[in-house]
CSV table of C-alpha atoms in Angstrom, one decimal:
chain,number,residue,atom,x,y,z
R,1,UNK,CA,0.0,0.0,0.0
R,2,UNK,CA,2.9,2.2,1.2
R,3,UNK,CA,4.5,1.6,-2.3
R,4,UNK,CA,1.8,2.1,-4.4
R,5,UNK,CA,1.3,5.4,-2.8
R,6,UNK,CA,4.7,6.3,-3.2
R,7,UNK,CA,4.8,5.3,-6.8
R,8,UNK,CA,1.9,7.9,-7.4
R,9,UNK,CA,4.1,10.8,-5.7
R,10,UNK,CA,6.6,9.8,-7.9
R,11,UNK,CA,4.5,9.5,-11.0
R,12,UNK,CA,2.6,12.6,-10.1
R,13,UNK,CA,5.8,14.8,-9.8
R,14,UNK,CA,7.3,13.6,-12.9
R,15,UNK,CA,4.2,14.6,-15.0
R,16,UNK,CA,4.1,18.2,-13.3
R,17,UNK,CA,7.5,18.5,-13.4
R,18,UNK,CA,7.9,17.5,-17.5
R,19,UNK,CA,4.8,18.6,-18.8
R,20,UNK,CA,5.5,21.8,-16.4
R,21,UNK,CA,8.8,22.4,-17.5
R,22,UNK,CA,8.2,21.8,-21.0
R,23,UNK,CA,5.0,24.5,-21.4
R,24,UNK,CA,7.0,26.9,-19.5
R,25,UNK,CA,10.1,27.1,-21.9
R,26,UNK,CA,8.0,26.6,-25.2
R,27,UNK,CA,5.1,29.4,-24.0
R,28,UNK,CA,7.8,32.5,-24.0
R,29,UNK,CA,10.1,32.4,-26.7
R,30,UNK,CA,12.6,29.9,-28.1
R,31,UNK,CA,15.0,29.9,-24.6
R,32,UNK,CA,18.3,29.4,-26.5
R,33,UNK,CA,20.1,31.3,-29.0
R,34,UNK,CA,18.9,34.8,-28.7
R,35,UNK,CA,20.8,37.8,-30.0
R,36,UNK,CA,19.8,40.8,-28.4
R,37,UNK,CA,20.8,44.0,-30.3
R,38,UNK,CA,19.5,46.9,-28.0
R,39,UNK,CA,15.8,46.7,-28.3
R,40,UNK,CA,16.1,44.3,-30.9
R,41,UNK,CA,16.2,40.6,-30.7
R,42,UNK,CA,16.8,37.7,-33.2
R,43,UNK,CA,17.7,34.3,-33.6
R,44,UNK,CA,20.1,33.9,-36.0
R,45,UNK,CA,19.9,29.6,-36.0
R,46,UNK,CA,16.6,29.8,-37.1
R,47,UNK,CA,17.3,29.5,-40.7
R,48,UNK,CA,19.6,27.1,-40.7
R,49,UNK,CA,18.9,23.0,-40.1
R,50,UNK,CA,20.7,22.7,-36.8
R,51,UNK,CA,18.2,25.0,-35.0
R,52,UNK,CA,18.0,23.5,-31.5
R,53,UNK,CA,14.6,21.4,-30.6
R,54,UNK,CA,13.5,23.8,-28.6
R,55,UNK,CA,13.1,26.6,-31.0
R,56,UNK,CA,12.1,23.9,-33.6
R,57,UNK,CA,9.1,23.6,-31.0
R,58,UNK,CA,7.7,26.8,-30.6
R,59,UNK,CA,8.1,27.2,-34.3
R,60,UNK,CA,6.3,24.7,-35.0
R,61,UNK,CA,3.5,25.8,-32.0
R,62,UNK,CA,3.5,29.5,-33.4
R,63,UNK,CA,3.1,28.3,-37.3
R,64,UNK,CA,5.8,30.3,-38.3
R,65,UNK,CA,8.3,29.6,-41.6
R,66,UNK,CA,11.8,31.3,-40.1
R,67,UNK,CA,14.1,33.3,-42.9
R,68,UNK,CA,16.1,30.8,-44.2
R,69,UNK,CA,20.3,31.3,-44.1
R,70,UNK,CA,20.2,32.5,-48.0
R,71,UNK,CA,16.9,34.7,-47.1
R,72,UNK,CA,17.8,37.0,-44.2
R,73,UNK,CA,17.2,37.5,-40.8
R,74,UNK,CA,14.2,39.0,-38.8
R,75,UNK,CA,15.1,41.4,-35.8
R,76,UNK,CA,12.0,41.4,-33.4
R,77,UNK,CA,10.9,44.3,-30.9
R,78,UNK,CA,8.5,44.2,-27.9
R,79,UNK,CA,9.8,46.5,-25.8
R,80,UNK,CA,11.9,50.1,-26.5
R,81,UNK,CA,15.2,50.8,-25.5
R,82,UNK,CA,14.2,51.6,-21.8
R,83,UNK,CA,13.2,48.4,-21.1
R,84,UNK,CA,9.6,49.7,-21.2
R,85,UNK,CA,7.0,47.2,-23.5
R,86,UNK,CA,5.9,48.7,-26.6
R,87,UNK,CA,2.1,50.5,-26.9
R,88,UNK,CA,0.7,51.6,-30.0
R,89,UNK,CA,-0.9,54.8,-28.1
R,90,UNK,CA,2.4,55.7,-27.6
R,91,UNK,CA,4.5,57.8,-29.9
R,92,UNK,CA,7.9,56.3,-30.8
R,93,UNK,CA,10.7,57.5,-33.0
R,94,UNK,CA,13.1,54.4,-34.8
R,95,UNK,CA,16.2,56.4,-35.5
R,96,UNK,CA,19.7,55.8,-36.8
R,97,UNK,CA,21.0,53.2,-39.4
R,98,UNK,CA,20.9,49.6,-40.9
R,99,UNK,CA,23.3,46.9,-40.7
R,100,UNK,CA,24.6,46.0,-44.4
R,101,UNK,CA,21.7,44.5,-46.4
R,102,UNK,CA,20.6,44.7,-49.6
R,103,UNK,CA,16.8,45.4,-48.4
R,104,UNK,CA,14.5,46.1,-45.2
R,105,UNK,CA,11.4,46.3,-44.0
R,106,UNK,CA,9.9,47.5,-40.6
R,107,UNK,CA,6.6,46.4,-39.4
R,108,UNK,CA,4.4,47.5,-36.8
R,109,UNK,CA,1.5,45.3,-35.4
R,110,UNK,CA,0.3,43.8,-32.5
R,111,UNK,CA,2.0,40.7,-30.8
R,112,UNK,CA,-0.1,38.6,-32.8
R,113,UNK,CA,1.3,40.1,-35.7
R,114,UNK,CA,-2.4,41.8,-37.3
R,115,UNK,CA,-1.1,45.5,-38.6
R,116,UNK,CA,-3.0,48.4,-37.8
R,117,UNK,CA,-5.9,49.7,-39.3
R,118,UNK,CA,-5.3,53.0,-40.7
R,119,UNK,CA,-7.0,54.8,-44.3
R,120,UNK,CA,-3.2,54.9,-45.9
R,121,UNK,CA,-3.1,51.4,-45.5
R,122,UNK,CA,0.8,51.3,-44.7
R,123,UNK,CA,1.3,48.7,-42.6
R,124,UNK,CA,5.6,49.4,-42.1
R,125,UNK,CA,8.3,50.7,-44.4
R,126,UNK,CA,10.9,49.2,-46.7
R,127,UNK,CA,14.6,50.3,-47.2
R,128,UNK,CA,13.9,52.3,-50.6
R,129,UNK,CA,10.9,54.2,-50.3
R,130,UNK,CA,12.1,55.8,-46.9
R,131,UNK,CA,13.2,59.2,-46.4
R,132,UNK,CA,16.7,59.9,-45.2
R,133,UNK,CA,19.3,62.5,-44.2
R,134,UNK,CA,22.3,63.1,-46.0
R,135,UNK,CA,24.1,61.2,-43.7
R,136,UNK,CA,22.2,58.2,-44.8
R,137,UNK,CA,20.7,58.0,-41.4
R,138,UNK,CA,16.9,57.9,-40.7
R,139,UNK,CA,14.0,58.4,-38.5
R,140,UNK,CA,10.9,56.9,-38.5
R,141,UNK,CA,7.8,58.3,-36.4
R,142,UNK,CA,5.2,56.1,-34.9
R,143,UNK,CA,2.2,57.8,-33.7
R,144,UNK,CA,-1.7,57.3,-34.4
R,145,UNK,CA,-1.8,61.1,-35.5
R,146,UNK,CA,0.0,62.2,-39.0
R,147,UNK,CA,3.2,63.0,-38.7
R,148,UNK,CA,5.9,65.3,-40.8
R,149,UNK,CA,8.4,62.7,-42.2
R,150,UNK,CA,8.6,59.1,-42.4
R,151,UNK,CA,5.2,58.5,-40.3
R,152,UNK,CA,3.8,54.9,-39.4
R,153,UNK,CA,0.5,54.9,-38.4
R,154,UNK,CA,-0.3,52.5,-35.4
R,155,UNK,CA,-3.2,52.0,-33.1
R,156,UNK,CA,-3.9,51.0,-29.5
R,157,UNK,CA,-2.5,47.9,-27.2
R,158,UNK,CA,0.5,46.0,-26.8
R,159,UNK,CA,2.4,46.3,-30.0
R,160,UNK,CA,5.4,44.5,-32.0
R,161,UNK,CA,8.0,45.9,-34.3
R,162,UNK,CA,9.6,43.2,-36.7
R,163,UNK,CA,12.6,44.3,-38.9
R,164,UNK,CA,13.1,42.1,-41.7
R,165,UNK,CA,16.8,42.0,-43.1
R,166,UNK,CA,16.9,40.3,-46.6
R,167,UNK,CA,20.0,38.9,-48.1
R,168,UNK,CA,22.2,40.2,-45.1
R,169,UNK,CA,26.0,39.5,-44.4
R,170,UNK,CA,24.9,39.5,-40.9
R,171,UNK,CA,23.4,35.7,-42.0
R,172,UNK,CA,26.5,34.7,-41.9
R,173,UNK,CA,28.6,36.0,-39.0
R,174,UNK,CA,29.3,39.9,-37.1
R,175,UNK,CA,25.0,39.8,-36.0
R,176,UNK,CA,26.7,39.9,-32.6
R,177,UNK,CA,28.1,43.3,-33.5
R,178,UNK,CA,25.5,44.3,-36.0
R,179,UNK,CA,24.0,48.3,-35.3
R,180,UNK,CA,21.0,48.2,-35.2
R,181,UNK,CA,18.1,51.6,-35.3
R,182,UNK,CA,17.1,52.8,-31.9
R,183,UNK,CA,13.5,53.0,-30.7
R,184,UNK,CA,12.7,55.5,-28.9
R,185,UNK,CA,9.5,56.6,-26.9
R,186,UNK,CA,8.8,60.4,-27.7
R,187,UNK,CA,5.8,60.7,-26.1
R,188,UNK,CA,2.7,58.4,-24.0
R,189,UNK,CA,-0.9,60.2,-24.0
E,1,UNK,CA,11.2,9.2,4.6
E,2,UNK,CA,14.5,8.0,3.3
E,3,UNK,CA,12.7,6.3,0.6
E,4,UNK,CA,9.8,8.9,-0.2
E,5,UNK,CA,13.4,11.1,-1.3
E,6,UNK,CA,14.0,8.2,-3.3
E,7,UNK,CA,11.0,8.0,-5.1
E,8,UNK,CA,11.0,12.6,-5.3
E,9,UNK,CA,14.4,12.1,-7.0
E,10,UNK,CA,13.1,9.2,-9.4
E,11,UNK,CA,10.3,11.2,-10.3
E,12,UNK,CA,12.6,13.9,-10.8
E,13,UNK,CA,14.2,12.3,-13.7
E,14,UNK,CA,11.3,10.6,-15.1
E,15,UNK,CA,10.3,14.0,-15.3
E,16,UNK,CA,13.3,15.0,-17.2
E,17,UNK,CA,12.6,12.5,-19.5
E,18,UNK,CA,9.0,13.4,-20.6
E,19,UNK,CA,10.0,16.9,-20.7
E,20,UNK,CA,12.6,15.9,-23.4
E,21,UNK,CA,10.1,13.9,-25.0
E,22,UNK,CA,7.2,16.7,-25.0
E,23,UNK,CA,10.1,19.1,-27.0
E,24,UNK,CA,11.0,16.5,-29.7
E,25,UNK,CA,7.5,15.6,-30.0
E,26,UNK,CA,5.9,18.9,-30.4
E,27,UNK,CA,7.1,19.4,-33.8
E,28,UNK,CA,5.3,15.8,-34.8
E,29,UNK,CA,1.8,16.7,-33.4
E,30,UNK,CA,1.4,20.6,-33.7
E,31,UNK,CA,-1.3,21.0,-35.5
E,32,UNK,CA,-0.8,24.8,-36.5
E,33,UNK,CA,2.6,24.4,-38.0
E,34,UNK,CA,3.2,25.5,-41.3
E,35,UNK,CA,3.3,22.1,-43.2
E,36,UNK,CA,-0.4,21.1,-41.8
E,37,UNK,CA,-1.7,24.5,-42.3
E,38,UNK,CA,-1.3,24.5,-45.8
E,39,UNK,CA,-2.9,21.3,-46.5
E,40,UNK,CA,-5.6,24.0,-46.0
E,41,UNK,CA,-5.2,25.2,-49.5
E,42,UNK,CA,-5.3,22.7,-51.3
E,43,UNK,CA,-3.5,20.1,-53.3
E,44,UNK,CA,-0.3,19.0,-53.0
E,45,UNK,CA,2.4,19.2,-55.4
E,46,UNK,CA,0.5,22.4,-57.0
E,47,UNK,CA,1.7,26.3,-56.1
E,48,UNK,CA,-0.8,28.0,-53.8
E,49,UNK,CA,-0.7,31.6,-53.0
E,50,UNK,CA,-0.3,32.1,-49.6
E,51,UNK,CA,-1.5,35.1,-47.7
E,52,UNK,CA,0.8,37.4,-45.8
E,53,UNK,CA,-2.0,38.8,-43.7
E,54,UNK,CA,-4.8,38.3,-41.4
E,55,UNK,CA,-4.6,35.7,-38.7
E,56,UNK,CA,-6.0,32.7,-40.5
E,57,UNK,CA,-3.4,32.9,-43.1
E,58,UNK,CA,-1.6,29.3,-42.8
E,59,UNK,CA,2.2,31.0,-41.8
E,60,UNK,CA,2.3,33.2,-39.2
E,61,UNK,CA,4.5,36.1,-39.1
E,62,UNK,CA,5.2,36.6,-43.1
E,63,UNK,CA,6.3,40.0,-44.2
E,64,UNK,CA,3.2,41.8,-45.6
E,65,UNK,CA,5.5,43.7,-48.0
E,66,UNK,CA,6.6,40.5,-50.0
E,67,UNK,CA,3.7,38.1,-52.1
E,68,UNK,CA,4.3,34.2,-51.3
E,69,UNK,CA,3.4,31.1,-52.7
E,70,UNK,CA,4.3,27.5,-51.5
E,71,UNK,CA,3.7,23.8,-52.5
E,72,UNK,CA,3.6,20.9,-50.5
E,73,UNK,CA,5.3,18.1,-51.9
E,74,UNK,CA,6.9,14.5,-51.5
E,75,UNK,CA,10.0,12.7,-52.3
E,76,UNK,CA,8.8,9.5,-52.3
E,77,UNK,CA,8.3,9.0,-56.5
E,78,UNK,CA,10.5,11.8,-57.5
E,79,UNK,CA,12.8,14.5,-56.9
E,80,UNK,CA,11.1,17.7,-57.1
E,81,UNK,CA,11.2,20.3,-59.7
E,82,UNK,CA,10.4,23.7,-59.1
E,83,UNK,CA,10.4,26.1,-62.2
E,84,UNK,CA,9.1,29.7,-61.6
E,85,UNK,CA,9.3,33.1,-63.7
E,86,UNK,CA,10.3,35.1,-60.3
E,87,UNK,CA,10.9,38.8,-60.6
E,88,UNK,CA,13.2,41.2,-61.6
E,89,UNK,CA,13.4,42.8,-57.8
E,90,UNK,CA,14.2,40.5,-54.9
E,91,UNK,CA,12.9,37.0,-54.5
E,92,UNK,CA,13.7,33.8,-52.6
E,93,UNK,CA,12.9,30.1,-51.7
E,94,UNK,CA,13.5,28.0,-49.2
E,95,UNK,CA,12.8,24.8,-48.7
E,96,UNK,CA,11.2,22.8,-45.3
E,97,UNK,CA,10.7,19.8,-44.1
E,98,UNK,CA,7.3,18.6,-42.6
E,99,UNK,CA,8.6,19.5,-39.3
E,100,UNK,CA,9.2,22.9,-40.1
E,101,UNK,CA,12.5,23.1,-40.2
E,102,UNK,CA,14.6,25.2,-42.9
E,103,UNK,CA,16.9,23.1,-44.6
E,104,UNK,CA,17.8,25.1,-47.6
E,105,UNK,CA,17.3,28.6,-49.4
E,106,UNK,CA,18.2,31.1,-51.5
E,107,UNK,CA,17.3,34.2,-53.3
E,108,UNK,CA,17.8,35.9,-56.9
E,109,UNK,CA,21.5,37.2,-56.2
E,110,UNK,CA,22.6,34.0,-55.2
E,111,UNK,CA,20.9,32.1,-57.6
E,112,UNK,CA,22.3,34.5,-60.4
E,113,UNK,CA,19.5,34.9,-62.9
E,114,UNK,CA,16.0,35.6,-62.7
E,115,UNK,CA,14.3,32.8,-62.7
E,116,UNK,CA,13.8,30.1,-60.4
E,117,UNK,CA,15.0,26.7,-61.2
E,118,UNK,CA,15.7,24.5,-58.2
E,119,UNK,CA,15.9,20.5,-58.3
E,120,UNK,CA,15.0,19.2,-54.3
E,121,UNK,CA,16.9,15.2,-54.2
E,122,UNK,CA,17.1,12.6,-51.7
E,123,UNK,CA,20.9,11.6,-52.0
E,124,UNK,CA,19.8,8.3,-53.4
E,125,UNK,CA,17.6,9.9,-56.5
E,126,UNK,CA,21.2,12.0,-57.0
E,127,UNK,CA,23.3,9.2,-57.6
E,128,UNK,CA,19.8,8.3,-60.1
E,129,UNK,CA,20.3,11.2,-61.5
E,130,UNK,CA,24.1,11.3,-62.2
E,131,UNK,CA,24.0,8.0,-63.7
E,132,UNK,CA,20.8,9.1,-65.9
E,133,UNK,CA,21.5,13.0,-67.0
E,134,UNK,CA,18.4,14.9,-68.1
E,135,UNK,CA,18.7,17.5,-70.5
E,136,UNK,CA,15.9,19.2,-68.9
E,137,UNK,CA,17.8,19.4,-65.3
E,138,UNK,CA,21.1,21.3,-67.5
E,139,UNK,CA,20.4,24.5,-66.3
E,140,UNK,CA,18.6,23.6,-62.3
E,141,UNK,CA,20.3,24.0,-59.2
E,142,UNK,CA,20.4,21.0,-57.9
E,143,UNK,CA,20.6,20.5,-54.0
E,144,UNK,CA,20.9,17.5,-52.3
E,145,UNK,CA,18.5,17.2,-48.8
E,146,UNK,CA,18.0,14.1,-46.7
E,147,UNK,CA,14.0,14.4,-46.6
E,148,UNK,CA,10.7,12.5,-46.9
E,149,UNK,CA,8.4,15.7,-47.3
E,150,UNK,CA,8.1,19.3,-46.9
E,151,UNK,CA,7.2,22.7,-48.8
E,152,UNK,CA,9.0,25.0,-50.7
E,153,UNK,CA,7.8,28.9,-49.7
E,154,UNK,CA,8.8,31.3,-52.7
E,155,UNK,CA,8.5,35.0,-51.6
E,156,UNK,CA,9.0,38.0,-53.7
E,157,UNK,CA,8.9,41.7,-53.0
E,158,UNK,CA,6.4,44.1,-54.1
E,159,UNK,CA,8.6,47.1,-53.9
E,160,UNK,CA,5.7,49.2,-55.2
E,161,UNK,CA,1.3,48.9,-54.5
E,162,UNK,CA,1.5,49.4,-58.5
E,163,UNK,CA,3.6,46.2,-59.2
E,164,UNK,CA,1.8,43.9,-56.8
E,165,UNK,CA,-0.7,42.5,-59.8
E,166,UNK,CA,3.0,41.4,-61.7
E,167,UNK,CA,4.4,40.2,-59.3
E,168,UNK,CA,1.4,38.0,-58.1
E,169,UNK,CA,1.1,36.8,-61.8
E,170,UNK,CA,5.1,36.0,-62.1
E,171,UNK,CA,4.0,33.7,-58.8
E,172,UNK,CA,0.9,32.3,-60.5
E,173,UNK,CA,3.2,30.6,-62.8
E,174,UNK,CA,5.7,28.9,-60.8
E,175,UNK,CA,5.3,25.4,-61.8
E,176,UNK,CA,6.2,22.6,-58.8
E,177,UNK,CA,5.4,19.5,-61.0
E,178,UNK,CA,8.6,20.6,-63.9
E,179,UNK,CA,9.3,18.1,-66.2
């Protein structure tokens, strides 16, 4: 009788304890391999065929198709570069340059990835229809109202900010080094 | 109490082991991961475009600035052939297994030209295929990938609203059956 009930514990805390364990690291993000690039982050693996089985996991649970090596590399922002998370009623200002690539785009959305509904329908920016200073810099401002310059509408809630890198150098080595824009937050109504 | 801690710690590791298990296994039994979702479209073997936004699209997190297609397809008969038009401006493929997992890509600078002619083998339908030249394979990149079944996801940029129409049509034609 003793044993039997000791066999339950001991059945009882490896399922909590696996099944616990194993939802915890999958429900975040993948836990290994992150590059963090200010308020950037990327996982420069995920394109290749030797990503570990944990971010092979929540890839598969998120029902996403990562860049490939040959493709680029997607930088992902939920929070700016105080540490604060990212609102769409906030106004923020991405400023400065891009790491050597052929082309970009920046997207705003929310986490689930849904861009925001605005009547220019411009959902983010790409590398050559952006407005820049002679220096080559740029700055993009993210506000619900119009702004002067390179404006990206957004909307209300929790938002994300995914910077797509296509046919990047940074695929294959220096993404530990790589520059990457700041975000700022300008102003929060 | 002694052997209550013996049976914690054996749980312990038993626990280890399923949680091992649950991480290799995930990849097997999602059911929203990109190679089930796009059963959703339709056929195999045949391009389907796929779309970049909205939540029930079949990939999650695609770039809404690019168009995409992708074809499911199987190495079980043949090696696959994938001929597409492409577009002047950037493009790429890659190619996935059904897991998910990115085993292979590249895009119009590394490919050199404009079109898209890509041969997928299993390293025994190479050695088929060195003994046998086709004519029609001349001009393919051939890759050699140690795989059952997967998709190929092409993905071209619409650098302009304007161009989207053309670049749509250039991925209307990409053929994933090629002679």
């Amino acid at each position: 009788m003793r044993l039997l009930a000791y066999l339950l514990v001991a059945i009882a805390v490896a399922v909590a304890t696996g099944l616990g364990t194993a939802w915890w690291m999958l429900s975040a993000g993948p836990p290994f391999g992150a590059v963090h690039r200010g308020a950037w982050v990327t996982w420069p693996k995920a394109g290749r065929g030797d990503a570990d089985p944990y971010f092979r996991a929540v890839e598969a649970r998120r029902g996403v198709a990562p860049l490939g090596s040959g493709e680029g590399l997607t930088f992902l922002a939920t929070r700016d570069d105080s540490g604060a998370p990212l609102d769409a009623a906030c106004i923020y200002r991405v400023e400065g340059t891009m790491p050597p690539t052929r082309l970009w785009t920046l997207a705003a959305s929310d986490t689930e990835g849904r861009g925001f509904d605005n009547p220019a329908g411009r959902v983010g920016f790409h590398s050559r229809e952006i407005l820049r200073r002679e220096d080559g810099s740029f700055a993009i401002t993210l506000a619900r109202s119009v702004q002067p310059g390179n404006w990206l509408p957004l909307g209300s809630g929790p938002m994300l900010l995914t910077l797509r890198l296509y046919d990047t150098p940074l695929t294959e080595s220096g993404v530990e080094d790589a520059k990457l824009p700041a975000v700022v937050r300008v102003a929060c109504s | 109490m002694k052997r209550l801690a013996l049976y914690l710690l054996g749980g312990l590791l038993l626990g280890g082991i399923i949680h091992i298990a649950v991480v290799l296994l995930v990849p097997r039994f999602a059911t929203r991961d990109a190679y089930e979702a796009l059963a959703r479209l339709g056929p195999d073997d045949i391009f389907h475009a796929v779309p970049a936004q909205g939540t029930d699209g079949p990939i999650a997190g695609l770039d809404p600035r690019m168009a995409y297609a992708a074809c499911r397809f199987s190495l079980a008969e043949r090696p696959l052939h994938i001929r597409a038009p492409m577009t002047g401006d950037f493009w790429s493929a890659a190619v996935f297994d059904d897991r998910g997992n990115n085993l292979y890509s590249l895009n119009d600078r590394t490919a050199g030209r404009r079109d898209l002619d890509l041969v997928v083998a299993t390293p025994l339908q190479l050695i088929r295929l060195r003994e046998n030249p086709q004519p029609a394979l001349d001009n393919a990149i051939v890759v050699e990938l140690p795989m059952n079944a997967g998709f190929v996801l092409l993905r071209a940029f619409i650098s302009d609203p304007t161009l989207e129409a053309e670049v749509r049509k250039a991925l209307s034609e990409a053929d994933c059956t090629a002679g």
